[in-house]
Coordinates of C-alpha atoms and ligand atoms in Angstrom, one line a residue:
X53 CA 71.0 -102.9 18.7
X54 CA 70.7 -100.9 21.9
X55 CA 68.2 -101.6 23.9
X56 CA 65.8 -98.2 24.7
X57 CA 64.9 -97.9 28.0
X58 CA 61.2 -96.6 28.6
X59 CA 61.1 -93.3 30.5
X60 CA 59.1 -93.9 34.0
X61 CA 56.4 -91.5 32.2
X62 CA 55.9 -93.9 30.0
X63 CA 55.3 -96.8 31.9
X64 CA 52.5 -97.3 34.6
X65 CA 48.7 -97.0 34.3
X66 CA 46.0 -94.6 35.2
X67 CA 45.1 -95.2 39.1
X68 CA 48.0 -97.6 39.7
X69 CA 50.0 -96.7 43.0
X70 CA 53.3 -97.0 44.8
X71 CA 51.8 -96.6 47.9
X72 CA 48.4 -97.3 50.0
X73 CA 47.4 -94.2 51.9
X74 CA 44.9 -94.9 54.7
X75 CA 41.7 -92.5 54.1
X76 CA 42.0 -89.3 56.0
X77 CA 40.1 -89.0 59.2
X78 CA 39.9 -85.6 60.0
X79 CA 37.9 -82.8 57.6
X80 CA 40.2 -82.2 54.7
X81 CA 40.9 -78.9 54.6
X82 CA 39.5 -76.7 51.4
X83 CA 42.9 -76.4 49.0
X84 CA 41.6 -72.4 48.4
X85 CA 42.6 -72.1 52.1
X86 CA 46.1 -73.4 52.3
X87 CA 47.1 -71.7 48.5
X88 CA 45.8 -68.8 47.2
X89 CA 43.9 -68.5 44.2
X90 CA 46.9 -67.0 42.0
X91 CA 49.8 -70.1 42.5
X92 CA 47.0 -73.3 42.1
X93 CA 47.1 -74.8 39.1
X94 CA 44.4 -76.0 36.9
X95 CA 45.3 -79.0 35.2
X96 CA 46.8 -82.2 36.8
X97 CA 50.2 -82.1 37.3
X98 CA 50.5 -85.4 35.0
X99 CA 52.8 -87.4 37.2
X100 CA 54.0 -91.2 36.4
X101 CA 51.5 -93.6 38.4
X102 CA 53.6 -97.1 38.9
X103 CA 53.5 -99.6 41.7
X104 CA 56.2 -99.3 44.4
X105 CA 58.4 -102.2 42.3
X106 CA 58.4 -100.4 39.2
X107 CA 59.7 -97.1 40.9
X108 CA 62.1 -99.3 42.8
X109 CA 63.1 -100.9 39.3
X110 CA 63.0 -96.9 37.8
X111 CA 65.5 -95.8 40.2
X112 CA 67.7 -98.8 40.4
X113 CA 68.5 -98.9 36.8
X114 CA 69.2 -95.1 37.3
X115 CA 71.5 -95.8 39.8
X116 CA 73.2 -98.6 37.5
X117 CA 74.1 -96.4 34.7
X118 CA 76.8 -94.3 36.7
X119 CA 80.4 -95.2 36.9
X120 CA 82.2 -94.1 39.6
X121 CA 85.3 -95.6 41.6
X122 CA 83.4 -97.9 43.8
X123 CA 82.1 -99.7 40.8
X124 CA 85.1 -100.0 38.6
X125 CA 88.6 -98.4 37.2
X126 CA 88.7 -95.1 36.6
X127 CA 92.2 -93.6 35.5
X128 CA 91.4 -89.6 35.0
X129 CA 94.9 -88.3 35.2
X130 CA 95.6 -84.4 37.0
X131 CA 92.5 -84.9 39.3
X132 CA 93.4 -88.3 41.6
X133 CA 90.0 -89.9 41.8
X134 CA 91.1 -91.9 44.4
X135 CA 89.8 -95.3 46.1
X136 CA 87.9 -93.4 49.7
X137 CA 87.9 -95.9 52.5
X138 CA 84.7 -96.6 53.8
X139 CA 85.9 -95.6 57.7
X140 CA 86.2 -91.8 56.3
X141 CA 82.5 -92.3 56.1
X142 CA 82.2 -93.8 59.2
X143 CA 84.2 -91.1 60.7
X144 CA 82.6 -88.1 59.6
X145 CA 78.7 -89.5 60.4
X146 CA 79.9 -89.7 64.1
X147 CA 77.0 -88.1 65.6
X148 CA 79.4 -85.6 67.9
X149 CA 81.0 -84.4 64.4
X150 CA 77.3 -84.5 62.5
X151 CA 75.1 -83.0 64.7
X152 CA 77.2 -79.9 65.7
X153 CA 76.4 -76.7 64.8
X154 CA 78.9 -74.2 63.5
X155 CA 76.8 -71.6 66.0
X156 CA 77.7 -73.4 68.8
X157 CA 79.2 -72.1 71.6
X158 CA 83.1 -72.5 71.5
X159 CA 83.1 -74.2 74.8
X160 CA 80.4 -77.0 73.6
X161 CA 82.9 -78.0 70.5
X162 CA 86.1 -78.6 71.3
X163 CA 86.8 -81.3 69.8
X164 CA 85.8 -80.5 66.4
X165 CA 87.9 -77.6 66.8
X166 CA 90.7 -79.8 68.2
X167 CA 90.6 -82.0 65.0
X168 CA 90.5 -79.3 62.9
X169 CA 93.7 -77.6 64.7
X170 CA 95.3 -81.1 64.3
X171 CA 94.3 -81.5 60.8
X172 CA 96.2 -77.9 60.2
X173 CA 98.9 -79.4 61.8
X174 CA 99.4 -82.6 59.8
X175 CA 99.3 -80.8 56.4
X176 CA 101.5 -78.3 57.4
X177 CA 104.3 -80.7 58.3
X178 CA 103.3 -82.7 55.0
X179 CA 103.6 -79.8 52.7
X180 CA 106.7 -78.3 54.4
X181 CA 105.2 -74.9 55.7
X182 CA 104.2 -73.0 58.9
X183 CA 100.8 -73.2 59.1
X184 CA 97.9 -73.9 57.4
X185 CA 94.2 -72.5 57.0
X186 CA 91.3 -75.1 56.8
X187 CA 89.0 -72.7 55.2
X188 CA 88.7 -72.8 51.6
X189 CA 86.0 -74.6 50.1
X190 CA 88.0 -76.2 47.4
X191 CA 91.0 -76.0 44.9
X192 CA 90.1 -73.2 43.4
X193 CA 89.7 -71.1 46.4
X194 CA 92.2 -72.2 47.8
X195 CA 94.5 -71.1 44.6
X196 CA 91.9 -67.2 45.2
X197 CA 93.0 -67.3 49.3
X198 CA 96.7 -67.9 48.3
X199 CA 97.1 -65.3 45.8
X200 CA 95.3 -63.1 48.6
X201 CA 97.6 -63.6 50.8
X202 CA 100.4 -63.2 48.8
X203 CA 98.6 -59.6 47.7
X204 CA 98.2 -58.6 51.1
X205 CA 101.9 -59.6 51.5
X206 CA 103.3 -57.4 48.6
X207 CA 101.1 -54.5 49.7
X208 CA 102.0 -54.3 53.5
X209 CA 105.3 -54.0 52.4
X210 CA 104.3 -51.1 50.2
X211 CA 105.2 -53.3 46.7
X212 CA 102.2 -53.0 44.3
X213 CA 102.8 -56.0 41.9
X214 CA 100.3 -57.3 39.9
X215 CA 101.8 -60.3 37.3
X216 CA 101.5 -64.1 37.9
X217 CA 103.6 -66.1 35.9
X218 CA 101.5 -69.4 35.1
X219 CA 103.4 -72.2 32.7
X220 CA 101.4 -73.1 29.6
X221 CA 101.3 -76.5 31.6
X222 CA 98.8 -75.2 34.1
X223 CA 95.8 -76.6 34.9
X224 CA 93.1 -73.9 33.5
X225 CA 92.5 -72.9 37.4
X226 CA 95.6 -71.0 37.8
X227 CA 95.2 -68.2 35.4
X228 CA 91.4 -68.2 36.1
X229 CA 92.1 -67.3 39.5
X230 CA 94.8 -64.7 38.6
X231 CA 92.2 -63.2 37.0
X232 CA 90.1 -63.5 39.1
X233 CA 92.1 -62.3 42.0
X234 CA 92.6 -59.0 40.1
X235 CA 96.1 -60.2 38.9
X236 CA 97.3 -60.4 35.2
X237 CA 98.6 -63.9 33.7
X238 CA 102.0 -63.8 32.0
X239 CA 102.3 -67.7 30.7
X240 CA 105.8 -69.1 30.0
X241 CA 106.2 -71.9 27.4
X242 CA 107.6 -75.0 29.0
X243 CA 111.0 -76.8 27.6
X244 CA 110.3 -79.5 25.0
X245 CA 111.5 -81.9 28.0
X246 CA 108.6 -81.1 29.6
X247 CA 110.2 -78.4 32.8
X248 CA 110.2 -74.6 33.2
X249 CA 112.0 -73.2 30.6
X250 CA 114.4 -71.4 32.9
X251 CA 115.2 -69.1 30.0
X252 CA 112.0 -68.0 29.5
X253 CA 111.6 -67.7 33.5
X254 CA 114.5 -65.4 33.6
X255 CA 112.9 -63.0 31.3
X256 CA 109.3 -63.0 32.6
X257 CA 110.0 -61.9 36.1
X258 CA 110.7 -58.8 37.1
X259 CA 109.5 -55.9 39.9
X260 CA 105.7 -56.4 38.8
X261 CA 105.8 -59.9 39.4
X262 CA 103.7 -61.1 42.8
X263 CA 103.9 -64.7 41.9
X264 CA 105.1 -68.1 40.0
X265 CA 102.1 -70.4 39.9
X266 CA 103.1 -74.1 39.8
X267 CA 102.8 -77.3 40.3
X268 CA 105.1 -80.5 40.7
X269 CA 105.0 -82.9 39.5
X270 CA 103.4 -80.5 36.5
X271 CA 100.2 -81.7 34.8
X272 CA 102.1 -83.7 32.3
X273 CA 103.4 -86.2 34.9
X274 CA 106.5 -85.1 35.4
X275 CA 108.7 -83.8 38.3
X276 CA 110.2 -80.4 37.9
X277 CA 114.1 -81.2 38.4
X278 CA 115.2 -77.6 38.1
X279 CA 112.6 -76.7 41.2
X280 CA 115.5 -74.8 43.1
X281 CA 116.8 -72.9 40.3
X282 CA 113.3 -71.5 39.5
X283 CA 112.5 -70.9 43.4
X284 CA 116.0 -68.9 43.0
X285 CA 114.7 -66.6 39.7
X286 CA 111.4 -66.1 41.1
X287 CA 112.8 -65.0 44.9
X288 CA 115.3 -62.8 43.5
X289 CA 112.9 -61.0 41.6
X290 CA 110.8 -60.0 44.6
X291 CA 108.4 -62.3 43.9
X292 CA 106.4 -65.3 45.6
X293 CA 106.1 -69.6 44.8
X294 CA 103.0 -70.8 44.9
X295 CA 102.3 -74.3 44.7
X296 CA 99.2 -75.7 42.9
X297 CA 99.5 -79.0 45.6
X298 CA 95.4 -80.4 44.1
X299 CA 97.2 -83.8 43.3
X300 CA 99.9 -84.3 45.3
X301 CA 99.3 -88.1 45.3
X302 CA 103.2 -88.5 44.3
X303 CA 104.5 -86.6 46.6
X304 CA 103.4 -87.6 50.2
X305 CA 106.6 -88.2 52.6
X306 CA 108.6 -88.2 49.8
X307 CA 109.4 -84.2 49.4
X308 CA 107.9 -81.7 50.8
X309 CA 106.7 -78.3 48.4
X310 CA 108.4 -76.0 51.3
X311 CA 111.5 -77.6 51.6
X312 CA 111.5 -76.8 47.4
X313 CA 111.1 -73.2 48.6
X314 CA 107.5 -72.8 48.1
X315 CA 105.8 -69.8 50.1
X316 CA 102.5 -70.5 49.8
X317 CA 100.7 -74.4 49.0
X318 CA 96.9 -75.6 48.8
X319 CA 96.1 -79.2 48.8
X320 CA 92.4 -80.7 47.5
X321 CA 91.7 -83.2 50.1
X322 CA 88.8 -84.2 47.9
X323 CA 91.7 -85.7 45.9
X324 CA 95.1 -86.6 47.6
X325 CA 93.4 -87.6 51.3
X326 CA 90.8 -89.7 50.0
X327 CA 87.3 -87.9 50.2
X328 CA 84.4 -88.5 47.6
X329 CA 84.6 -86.1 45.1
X330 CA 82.7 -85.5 42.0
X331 CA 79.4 -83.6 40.8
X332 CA 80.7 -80.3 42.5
X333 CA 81.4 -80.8 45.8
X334 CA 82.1 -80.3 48.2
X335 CA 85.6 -80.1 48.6
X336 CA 88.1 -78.5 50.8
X337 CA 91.2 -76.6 49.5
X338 CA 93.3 -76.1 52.6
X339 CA 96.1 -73.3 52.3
X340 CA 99.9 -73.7 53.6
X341 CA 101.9 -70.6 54.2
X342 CA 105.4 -69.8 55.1
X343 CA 105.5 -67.9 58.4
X344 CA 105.7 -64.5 56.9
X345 CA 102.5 -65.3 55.6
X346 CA 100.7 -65.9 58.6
X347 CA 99.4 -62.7 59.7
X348 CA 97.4 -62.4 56.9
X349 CA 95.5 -65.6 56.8
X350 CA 91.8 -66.0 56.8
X351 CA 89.9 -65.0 60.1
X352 CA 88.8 -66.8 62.7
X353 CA 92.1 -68.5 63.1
X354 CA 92.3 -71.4 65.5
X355 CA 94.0 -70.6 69.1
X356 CA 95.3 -73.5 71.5
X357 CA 95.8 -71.8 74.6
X358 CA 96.2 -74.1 77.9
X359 CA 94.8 -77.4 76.6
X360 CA 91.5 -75.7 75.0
X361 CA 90.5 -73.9 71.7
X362 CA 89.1 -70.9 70.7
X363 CA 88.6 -69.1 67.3
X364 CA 90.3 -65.9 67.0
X365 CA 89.2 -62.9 65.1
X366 CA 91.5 -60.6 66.6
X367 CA 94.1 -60.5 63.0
X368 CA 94.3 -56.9 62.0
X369 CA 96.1 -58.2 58.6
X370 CA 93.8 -60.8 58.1
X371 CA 92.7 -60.8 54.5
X372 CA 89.7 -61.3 55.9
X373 CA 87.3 -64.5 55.5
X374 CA 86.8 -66.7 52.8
X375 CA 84.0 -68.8 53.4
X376 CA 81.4 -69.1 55.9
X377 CA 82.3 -70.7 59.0
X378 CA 85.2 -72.4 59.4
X379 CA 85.7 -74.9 56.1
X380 CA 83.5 -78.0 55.1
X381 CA 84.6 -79.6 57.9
X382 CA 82.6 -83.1 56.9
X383 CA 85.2 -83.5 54.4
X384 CA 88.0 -82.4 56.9
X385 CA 86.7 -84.9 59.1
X386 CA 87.2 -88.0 56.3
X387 CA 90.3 -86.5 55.1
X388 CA 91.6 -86.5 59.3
X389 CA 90.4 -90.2 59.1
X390 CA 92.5 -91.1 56.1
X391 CA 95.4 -89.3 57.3
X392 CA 95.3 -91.4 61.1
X393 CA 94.3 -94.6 59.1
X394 CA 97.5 -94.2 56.9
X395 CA 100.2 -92.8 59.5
X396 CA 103.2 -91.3 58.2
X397 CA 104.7 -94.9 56.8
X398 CA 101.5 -95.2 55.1
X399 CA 100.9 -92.0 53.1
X400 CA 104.7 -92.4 51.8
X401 CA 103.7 -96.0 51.0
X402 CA 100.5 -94.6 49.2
X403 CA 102.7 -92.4 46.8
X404 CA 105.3 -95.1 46.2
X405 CA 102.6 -97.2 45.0
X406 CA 100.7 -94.3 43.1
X407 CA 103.6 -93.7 41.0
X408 CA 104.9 -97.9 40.3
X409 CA 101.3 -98.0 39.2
X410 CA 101.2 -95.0 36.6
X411 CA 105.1 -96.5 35.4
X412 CA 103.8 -99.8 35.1
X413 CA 101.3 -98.5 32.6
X414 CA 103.5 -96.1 30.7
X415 CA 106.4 -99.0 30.7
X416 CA 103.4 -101.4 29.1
X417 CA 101.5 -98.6 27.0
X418 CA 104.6 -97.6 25.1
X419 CA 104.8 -100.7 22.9
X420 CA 101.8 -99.5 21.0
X421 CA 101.6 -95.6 22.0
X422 CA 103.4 -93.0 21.8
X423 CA 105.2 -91.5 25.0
X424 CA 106.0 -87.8 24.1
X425 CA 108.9 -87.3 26.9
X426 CA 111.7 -90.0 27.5
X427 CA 111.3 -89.9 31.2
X428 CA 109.8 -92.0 34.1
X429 CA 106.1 -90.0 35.5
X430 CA 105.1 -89.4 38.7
X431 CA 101.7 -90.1 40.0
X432 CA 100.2 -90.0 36.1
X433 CA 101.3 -90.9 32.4
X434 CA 100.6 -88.7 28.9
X435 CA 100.5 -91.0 25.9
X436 CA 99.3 -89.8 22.5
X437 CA 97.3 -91.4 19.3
X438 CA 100.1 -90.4 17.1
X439 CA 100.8 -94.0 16.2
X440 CA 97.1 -94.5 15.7
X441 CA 96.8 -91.4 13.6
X442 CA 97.8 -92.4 9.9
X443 CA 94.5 -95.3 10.1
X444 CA 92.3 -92.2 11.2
X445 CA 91.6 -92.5 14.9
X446 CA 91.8 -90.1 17.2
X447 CA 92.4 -90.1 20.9
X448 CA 88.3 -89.4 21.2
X449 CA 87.7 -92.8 19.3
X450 CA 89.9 -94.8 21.8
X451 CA 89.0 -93.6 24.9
X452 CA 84.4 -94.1 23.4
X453 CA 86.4 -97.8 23.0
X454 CA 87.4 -98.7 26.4
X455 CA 83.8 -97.7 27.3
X456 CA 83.0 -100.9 25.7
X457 CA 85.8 -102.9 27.1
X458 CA 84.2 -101.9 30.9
X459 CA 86.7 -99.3 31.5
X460 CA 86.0 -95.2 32.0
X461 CA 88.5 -93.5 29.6
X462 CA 91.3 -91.6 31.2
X463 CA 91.4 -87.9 31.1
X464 CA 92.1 -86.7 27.1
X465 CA 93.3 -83.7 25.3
X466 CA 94.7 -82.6 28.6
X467 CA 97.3 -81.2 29.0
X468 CA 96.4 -79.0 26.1
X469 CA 100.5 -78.7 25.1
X470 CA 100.3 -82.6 24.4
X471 CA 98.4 -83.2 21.2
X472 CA 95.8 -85.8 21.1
X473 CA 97.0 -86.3 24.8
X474 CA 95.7 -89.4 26.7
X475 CA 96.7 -88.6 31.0
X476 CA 96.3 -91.8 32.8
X477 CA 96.3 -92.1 36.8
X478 CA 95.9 -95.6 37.7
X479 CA 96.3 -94.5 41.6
X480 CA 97.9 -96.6 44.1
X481 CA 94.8 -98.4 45.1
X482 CA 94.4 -100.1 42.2
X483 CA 95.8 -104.4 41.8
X484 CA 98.1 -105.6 39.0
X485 CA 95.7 -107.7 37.9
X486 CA 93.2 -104.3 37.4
X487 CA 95.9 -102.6 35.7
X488 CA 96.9 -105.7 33.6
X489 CA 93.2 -105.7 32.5
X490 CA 93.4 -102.1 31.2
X491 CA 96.2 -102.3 29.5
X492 CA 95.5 -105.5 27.6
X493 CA 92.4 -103.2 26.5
X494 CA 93.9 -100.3 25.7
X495 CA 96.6 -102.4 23.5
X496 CA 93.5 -105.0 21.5
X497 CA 92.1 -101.1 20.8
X498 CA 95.8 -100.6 19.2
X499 CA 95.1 -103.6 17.4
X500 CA 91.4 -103.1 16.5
X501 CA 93.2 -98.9 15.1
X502 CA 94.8 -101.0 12.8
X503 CA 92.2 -103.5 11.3
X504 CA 88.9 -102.0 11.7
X505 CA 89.5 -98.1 12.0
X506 CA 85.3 -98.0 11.6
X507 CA 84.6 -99.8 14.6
X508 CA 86.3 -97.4 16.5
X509 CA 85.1 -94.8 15.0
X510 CA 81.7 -96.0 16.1
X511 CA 82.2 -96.6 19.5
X512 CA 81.0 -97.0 21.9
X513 CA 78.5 -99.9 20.6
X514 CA 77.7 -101.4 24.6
X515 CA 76.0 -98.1 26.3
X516 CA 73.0 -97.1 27.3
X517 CA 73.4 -94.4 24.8
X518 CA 75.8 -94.2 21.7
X519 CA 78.1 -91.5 20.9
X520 CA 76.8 -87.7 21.9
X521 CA 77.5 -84.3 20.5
X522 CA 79.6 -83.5 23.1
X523 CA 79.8 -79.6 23.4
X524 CA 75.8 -79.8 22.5
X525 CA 75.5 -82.6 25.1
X526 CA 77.3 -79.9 27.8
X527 CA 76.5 -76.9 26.7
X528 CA 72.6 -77.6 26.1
X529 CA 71.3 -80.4 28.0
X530 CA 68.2 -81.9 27.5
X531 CA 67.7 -83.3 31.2
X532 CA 63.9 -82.5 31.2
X533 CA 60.7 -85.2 29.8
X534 CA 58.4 -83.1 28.0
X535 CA 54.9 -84.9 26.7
Ligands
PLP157 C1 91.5 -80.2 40.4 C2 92.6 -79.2 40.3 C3 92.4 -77.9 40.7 C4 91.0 -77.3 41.1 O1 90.4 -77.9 42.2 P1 88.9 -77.8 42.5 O2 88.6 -78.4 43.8 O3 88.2 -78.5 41.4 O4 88.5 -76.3 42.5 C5 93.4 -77.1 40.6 N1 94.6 -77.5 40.1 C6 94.9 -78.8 39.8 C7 96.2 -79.2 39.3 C8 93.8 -79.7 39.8 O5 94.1 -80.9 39.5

């Protein structure tokens, strides 16, 4: 049976206190003076009254019910939820990095602006482009500044083209921002191997097209082997390559999204470099351009000049600004950390690592799932619950499972093309002796599909709450006590 938890309004007594207030010693002031008569309210605002160790108690168990990556493994494939080293946090509470002021005068910050410049510098030689703007607040606007820029491209060159090709592949931010950038979506169904069906490429583009949207290794895992040929299609039409870089945790010294012929690139640091991410925000969704690009990035830009910085606002092509101020630069400031921590040697180490680990548990995983394409992954594996499917369990039922084997379930039913997809990022942070662990409970769950169907079907049986109604659960929350 599980075990109900009282509510902190149900616990406590009338009177009883978390803290001792001394008595005041100077005339209390008359409440009608400080609030006026319309906004005070009658009755008592009926708040818990517990001593100081049950609130501790309260908020402690609160704090024990969340899962995150500092407390144990948690594979969610297409959005690296990466191990963040501690000295990022270190970093970035620096008091000369925390206590600035983005109204500062130029001269007083220098060295925030010199990291920042830096930073700009580092991704740009890691993505393979010309340079880089700091400024977006997170994927997604980086994905809205790119498809800017590659607007304000097309138009200063008189073109007026309005289509972005998206693969059905996509992660659902890509034709959202079309959209929402004023551009139409054309999708293009991938190959049954898993690539750009160059076929269907060929006849999507044409002189409406501003841009491909991609990203590689795509959201099924895989790497996109035909990436020249499609750079090739796109170019000769006129049109643009953008590359959808928010996990590009495979990738890292390894090859470079320019040197695939890529014009235009955002990154999430809040996933590949290592900052916290999670319950929205913030995040930072640099933007990499090719040079012919750059006079229409975001303003201010930053301008070294004689061993000192200054922000420069002076871009008549500028598409203008995107956020206010000059980024999130906390997270810049952990994501620099990560970056000097790992040194060039390091990052390429990192993506070695990231994508042995996600093999290792595709190689293991196969004996009792099904792997949908007969290749090695990148940085994340797809597996389905076909094999599961004839005793009745779905892909929901194994992943409520591992919840009560200690694990969080990997990402499922993504990508949508993949039926009852499971998308597994181990990460390169993780031991073999984690990943050993999750696979030996992914592979009893196999077993228990087979014997006992219902007690899947009835997970999870170990959490603080069963199984929820899940579009009720997100759509309607109930996240306020009522008496
Ligand atoms: C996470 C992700 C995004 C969106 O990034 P946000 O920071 O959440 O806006 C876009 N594309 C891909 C492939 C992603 O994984």
């Amino acid at each position: 049976m599980r075990k109900a938890k009282a509510l902190i309004f149900e616990m406590g007594q009338p009177g009883r206190r978390a803290i001792d207030l001394p008595a005041c010693d100077v005339p209390a002031p008359d409440a009608a003076d400080l609030i006026p008569d319309a906004f005070r309210r009658r009755t008592s605002a009926a708040l818990p009254e517990v001593s100081q160790l049950e609130l501790v108690r309260h908020y402690t168990a609160l704090s024990q019910r969340n899962f995150g990556v500092d407390s144990g493994f948690y594979p969610l494939g297409s959005c690296t939820m990466k191990y963040n080293p501690k000295i990022n946090e270190d970093a970035c509470r620096m008091s000369g990095f925390a206590a600035i002021h983005p109204l500062q005068d130029e001269a007083t910050v220098q060295g925030a602006l010199e990291l920042v410049a830096a930073m700009e510098g580092y991704l740009a030689e890691i993505a393979g482009m010309d340079a880089v703007t700091m400024q977006p607040a997170a994927g997604a606007h980086g994905e809205l500044t790119g498809l800017k820029l590659i607007r304000a491209y097309h138009r200063h060159r008189g073109e007026n083209r309005t289509k972005v090709i998206v693969p059905d592949s996509a992660h659902g931010t890509n034709p959202a921002t079309a959209a929402v950038g004023g551009l139409e979506t054309v999708e293009i169904k991938s190959h049954p191997d898993g690539a750009v069906d160059l076929e269907a490429l060929r006849a999507a583009v044409g002189p409406d097209t501003a841009a491909l949207m991609l990203t590689n290794p795509s959201t099924l895992g895989l790497f996109e082997k035909n990436i020249r040929a499609v750079a090739e299609i796109v170019h000769a039409a006129g049109g643009l390559l953008y590359y959808d870089g928010a996990n590009a945790n495979a990738i890292m010294g390894i090859s470079r999204p320019g040197d695939m012929g890529f014009d235009v690139i955002h990154f999430n640091l809040h996933k590949t470099f290592s900052t916290p991410h999670g319950g929205g925000g913030p995040g930072s969704g640099p933007v990499g351009v090719k040079k012919e690009l750059i006079p229409f990035l975001p303003v201010p830009v930053i301008a070294a000049e004689g061993g000192s910085y200054r922000l420069d606002y002076d871009r008549p092509l500028s598409i203008g600004k995107m956020q206010s101020f000059y980024g999130n630069f906390g997270v810049i400031v952990r994501a620099y950390a990560y970056i000097l921590a790992m040194g060039p040697d390091g990052l390429r180490a990192a993506s070695e690592d990231a994508v042995l680990n996600a093999n290792y548990c595709l190689s293991r995983l196969k004996e009792k799932f099904h792997s949908p394409f007969a290749r090695f992954c990148m940085h994340e594996c797809v597996l389905t619950s076909k094999d599961q499917k004839p005793y009745g369990v779905r892909t929901l039922d194994i992943a409520k499972r591992l919840l009560d084997y200690g694990y969080h379930p990997p990402t499922i039913y993504f990508p949508l093309i993949v039926e009852e997809a499971l998308m597994i990022e181990p990460t390169e942070t993780e031991s073999k002796e984690t990943l050993d662990g999750f696979i030996a409970a992914m592979l009893r769950i196999a077993d228990e599909a087979e014997e006992d169907a219902a007690k899947l079907k009835a997970a999870p049986a170990t959490t603080v709450v069963g199984r929820l109604d899940e579009a009720t659960a997100a759509r309607k929350p109930v996240v306020r006590w009522k008496a």
